[in-house]
mmCIF file of C-alpha atoms in Angstrom:
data_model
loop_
_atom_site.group_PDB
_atom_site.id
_atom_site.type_symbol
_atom_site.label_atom_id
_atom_site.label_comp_id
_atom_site.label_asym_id
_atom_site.label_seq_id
_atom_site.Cartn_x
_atom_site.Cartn_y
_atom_site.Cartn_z
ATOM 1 C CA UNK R 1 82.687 21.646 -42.900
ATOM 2 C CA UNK R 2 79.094 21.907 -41.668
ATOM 3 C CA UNK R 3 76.583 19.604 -43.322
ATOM 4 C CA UNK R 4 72.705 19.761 -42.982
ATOM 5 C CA UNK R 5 70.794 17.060 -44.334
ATOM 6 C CA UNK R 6 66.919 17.026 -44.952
ATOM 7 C CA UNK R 7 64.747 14.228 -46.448
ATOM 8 C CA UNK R 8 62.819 13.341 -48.240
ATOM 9 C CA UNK R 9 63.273 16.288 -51.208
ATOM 10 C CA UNK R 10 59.175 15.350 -52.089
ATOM 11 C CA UNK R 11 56.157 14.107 -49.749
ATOM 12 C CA UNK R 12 53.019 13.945 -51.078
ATOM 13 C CA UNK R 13 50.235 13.037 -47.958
ATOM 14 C CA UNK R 14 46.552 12.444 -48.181
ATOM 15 C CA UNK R 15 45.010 15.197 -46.482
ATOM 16 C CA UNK R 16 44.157 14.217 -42.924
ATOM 17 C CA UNK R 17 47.068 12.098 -42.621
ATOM 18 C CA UNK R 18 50.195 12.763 -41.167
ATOM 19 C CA UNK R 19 53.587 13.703 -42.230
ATOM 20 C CA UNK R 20 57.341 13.784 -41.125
ATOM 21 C CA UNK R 21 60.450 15.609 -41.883
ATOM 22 C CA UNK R 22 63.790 14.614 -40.997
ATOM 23 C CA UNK R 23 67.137 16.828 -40.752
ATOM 24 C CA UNK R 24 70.551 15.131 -39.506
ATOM 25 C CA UNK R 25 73.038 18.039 -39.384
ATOM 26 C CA UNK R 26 77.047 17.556 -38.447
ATOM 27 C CA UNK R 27 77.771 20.026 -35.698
ATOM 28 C CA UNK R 28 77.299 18.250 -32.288
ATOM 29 C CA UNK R 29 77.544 21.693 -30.885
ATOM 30 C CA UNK R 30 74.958 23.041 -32.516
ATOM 31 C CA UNK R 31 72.234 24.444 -29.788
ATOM 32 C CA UNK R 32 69.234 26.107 -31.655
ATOM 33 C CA UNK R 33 66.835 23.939 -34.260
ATOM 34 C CA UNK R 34 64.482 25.186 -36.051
ATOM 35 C CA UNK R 35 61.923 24.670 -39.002
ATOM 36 C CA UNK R 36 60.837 27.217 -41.777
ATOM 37 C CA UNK R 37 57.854 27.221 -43.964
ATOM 38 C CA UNK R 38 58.401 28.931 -47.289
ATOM 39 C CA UNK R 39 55.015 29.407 -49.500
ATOM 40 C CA UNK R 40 55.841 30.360 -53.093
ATOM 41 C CA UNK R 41 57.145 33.948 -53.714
ATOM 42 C CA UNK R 42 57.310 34.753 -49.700
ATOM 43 C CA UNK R 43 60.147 34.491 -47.228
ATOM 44 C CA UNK R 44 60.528 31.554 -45.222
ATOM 45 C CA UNK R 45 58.869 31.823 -41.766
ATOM 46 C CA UNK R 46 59.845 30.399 -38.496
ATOM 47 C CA UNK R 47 56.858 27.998 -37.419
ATOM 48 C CA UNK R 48 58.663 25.834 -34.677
ATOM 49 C CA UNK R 49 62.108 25.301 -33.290
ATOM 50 C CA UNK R 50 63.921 23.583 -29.870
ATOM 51 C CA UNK R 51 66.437 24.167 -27.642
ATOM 52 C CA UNK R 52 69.219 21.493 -26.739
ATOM 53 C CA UNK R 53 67.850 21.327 -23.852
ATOM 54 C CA UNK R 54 64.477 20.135 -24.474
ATOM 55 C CA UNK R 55 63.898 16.645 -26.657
ATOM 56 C CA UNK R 56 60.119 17.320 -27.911
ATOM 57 C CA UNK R 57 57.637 20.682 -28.294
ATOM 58 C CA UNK R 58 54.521 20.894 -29.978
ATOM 59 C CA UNK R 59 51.994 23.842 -30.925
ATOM 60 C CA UNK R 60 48.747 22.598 -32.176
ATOM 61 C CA UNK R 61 49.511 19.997 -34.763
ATOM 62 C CA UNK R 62 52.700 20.763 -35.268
ATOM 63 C CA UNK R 63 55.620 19.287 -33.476
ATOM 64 C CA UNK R 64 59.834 19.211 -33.172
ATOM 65 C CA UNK R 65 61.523 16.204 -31.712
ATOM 66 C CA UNK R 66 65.341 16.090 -30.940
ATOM 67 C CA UNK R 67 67.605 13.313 -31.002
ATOM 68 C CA UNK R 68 71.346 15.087 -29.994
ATOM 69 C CA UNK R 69 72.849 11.655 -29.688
ATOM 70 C CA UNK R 70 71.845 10.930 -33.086
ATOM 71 C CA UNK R 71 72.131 14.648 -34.452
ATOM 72 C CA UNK R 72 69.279 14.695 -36.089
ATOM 73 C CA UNK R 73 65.621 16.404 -35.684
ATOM 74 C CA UNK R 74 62.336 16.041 -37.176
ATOM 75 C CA UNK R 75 59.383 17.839 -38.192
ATOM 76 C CA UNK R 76 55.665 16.312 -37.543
ATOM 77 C CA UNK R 77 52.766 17.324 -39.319
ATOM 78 C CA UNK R 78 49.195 15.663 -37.641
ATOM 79 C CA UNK R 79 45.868 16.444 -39.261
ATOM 80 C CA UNK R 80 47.737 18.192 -42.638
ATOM 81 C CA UNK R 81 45.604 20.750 -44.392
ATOM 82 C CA UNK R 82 45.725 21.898 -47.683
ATOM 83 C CA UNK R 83 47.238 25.331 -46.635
ATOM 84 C CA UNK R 84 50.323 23.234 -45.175
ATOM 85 C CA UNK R 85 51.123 22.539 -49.002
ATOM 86 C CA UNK R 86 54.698 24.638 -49.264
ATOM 87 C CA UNK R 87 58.455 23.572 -48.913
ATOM 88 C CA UNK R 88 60.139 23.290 -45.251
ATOM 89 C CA UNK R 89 63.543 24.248 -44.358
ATOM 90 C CA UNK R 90 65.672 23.076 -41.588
ATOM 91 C CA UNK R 91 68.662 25.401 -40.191
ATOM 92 C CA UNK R 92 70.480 24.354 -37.480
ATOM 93 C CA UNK R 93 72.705 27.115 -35.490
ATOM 94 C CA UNK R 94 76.328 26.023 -35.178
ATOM 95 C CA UNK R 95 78.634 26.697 -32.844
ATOM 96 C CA UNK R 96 80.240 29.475 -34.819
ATOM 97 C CA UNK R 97 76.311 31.424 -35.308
ATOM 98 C CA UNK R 98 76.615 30.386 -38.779
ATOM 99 C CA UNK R 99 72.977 29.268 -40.160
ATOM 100 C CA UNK R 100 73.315 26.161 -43.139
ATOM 101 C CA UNK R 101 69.824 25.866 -44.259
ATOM 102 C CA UNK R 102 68.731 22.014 -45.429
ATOM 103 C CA UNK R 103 67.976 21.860 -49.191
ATOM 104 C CA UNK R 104 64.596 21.582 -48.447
ATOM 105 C CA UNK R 105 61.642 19.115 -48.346
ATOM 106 C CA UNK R 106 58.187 20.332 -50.568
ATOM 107 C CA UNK R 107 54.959 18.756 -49.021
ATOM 108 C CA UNK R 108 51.868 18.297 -51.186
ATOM 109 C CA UNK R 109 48.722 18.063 -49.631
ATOM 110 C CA UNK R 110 46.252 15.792 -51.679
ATOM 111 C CA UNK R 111 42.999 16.214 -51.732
ATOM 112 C CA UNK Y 1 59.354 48.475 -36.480
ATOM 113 C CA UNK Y 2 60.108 48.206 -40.198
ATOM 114 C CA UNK Y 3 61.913 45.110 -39.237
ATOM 115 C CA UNK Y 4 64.074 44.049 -42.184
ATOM 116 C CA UNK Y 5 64.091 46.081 -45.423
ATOM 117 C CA UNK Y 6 65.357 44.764 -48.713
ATOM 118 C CA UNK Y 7 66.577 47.343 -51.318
ATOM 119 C CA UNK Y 8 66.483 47.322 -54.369
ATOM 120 C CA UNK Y 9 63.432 45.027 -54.378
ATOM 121 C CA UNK Y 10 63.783 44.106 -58.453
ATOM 122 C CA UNK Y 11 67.318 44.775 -60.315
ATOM 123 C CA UNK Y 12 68.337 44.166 -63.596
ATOM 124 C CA UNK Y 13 72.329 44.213 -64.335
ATOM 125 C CA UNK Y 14 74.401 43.653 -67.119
ATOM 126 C CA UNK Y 15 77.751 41.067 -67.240
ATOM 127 C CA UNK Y 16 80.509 42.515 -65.595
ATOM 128 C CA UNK Y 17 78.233 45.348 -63.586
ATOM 129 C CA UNK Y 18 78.669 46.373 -60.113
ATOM 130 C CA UNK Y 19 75.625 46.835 -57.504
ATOM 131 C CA UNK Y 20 75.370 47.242 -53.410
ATOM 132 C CA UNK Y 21 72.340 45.357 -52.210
ATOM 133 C CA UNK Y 22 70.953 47.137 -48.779
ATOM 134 C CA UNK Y 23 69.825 45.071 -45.870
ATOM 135 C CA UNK Y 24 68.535 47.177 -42.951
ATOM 136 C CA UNK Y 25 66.571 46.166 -39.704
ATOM 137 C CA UNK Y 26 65.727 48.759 -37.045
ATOM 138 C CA UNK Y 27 65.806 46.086 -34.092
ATOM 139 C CA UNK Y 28 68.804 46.426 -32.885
ATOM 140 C CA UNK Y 29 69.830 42.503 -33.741
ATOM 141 C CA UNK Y 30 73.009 41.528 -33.587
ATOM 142 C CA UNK Y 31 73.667 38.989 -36.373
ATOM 143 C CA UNK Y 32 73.191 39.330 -39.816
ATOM 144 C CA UNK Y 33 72.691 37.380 -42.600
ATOM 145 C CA UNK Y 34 72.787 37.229 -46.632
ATOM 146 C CA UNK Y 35 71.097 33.913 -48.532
ATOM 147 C CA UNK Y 36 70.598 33.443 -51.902
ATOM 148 C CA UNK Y 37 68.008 31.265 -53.656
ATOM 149 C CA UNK Y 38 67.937 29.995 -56.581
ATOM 150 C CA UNK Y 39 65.088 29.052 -58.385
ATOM 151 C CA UNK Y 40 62.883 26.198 -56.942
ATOM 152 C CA UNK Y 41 66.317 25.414 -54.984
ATOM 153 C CA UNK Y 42 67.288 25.890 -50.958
ATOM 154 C CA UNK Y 43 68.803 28.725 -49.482
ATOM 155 C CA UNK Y 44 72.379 29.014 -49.264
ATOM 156 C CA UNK Y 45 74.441 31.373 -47.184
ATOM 157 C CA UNK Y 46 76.770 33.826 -48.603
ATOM 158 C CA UNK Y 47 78.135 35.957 -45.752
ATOM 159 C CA UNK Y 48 77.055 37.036 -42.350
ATOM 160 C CA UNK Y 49 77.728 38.898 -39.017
ATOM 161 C CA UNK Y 50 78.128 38.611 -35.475
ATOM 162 C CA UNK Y 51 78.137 42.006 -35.061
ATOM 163 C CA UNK Y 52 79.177 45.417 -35.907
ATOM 164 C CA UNK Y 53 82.280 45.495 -37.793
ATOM 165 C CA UNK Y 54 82.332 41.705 -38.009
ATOM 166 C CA UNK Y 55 81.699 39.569 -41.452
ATOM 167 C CA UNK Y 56 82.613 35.986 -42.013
ATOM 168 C CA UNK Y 57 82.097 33.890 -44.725
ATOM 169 C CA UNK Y 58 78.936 31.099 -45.475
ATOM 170 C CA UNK Y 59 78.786 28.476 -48.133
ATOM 171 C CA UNK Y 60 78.967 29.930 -51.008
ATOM 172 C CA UNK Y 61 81.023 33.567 -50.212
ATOM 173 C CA UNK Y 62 83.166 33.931 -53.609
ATOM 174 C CA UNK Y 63 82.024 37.075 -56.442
ATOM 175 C CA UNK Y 64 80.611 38.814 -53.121
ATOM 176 C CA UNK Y 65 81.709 41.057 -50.470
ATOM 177 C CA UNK Y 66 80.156 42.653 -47.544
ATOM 178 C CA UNK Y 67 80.178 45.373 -44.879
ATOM 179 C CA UNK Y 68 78.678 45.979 -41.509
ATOM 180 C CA UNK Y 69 79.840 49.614 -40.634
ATOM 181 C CA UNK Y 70 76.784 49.782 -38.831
ATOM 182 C CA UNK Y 71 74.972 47.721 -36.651
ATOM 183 C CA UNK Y 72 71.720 48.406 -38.712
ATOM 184 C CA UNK Y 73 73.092 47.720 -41.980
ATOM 185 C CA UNK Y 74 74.266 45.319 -43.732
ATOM 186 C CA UNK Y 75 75.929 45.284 -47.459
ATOM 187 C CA UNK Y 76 76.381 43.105 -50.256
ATOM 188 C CA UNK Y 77 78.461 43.976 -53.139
ATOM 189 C CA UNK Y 78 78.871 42.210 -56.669
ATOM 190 C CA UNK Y 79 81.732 43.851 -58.072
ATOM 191 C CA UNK Y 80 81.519 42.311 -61.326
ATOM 192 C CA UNK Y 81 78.345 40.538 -61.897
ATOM 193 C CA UNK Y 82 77.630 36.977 -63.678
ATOM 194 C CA UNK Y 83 74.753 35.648 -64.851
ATOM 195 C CA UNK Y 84 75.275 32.585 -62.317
ATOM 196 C CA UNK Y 85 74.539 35.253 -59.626
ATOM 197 C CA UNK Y 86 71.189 35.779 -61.061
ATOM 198 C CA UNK Y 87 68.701 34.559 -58.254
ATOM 199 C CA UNK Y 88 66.792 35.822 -55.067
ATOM 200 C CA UNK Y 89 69.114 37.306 -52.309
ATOM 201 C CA UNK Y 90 67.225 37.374 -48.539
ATOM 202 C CA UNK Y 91 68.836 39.186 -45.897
ATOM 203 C CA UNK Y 92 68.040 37.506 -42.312
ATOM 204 C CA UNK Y 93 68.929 39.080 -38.694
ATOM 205 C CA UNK Y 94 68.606 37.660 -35.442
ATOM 206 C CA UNK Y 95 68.140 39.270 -32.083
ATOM 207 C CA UNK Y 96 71.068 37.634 -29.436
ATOM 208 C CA UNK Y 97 71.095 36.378 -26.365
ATOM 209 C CA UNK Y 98 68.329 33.867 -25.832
ATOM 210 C CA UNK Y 99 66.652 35.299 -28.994
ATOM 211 C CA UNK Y 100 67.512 32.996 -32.054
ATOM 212 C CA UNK Y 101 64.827 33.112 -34.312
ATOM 213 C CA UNK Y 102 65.845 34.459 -37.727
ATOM 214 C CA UNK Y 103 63.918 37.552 -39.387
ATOM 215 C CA UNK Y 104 63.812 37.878 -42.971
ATOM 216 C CA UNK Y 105 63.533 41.049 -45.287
ATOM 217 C CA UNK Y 106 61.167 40.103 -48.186
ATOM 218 C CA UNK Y 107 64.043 39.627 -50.782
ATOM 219 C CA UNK Y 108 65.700 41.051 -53.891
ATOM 220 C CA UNK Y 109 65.076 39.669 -57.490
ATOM 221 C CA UNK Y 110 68.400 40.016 -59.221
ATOM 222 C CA UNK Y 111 68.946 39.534 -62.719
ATOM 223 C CA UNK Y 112 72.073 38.775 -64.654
ATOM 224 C CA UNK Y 113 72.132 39.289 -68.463
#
């Protein structure tokens, strides 16, 4: 079956610095990645994804590289804020539209 | 646009209770989707849709059961519920085509006693 794989589970970062997110996921004909941010008692909220087609994107100082070879893709974090403090999801589109979301990685921000 | 509604919001049931959970979007999306979290856990997929009429199964599909009679709506049953099915349910819908980017209703506290 499907399996979606996200580390690390915890990253604490010194505010400033950066941070990075990794998700290696099974499907190799999975087409659509994106990331989530979840803040406590919300709903997770798209804040980047890629396209097969495309190995990096960025918006501001956040940023989505693709390896396909490798079936994996990561999350970067430059400059992190305290307001970045919340847990990240991956959730990779297979090739059967069904959505496994990574267990999820929670990022503290320290002051 | 609504987008995607969530009811109940806030349920309590008792062991062995029944209950529909309503997910509705008014954005004409295609797929559909039903998570549930747990707390301080990930979200794992129960059931979804490719499109009207359609349901398939996710991760995690058995005590549930769902419907998609109409495009804008889709159902999740408990027919008899447990107390391990006490968590958050979010319903999730994407547009289609080149649209991919999942929507989510703001979720349903469910309680099992």
């Amino acid at each position: 079956g499907e399996n979606v794989e996200q580390h690390p589970s915890t990253l604490s970062v010194q505010e400033g610095d950066s941070a990075v997110i990794k998700c290696t996921y099974s499907d190799s004909a999975s087409n659509y990645f994106p990331w989530y941010k979840q803040e406590l008692g919300k709903r997770p909220q798209l804040i980047i994804d890629i396209r097969s087609n495309v190995g990096e994107k960025k918006d501001q100082r956040i940023a989505v590289t693709l390896n396909k070879t490798a079936k994996h893709f990561s999350l970067h974090i430059t400059e992190t804020q305290p307001e970045d403090s919340a847990v990240y999801f991956c959730a990779p589109r297979n090739r059967d539209d069904k959505i496994i979301f990574g267990k999820g990685t929670r990022l503290h921000i320290l002051p | 646009n609504a987008g995607v509604t969530q009811t109940p919001k806030f349920r309590v049931l008792k062991t062995g209770q029944s209950m529909t959970l309503l997910c509705a979007q008014d954005m004409n999306h295609e797929y559909m989707y039903w998570y549930r979290q747990d707390p301080g856990m990930g979200l794992r997929l129960i059931h979804y849709s490719v499109g009207e009429g359609t349901t398939a199964k996710g991760e995690v599909p058995d005590g549930y059961n769902v419907s998609r009679l109409k495009k804008q709506n889709f159902l999740l049953g408990l027919e008899s519920a447990a107390p391990s099915q006490t968590s958050v349910y979010f319903c999730a819908s994407i547009p289609g085509g080149l649209q991919e980017t999942q929507y989510f209703g703001p979720g349903t506290r469910l309680l099992v006693l």
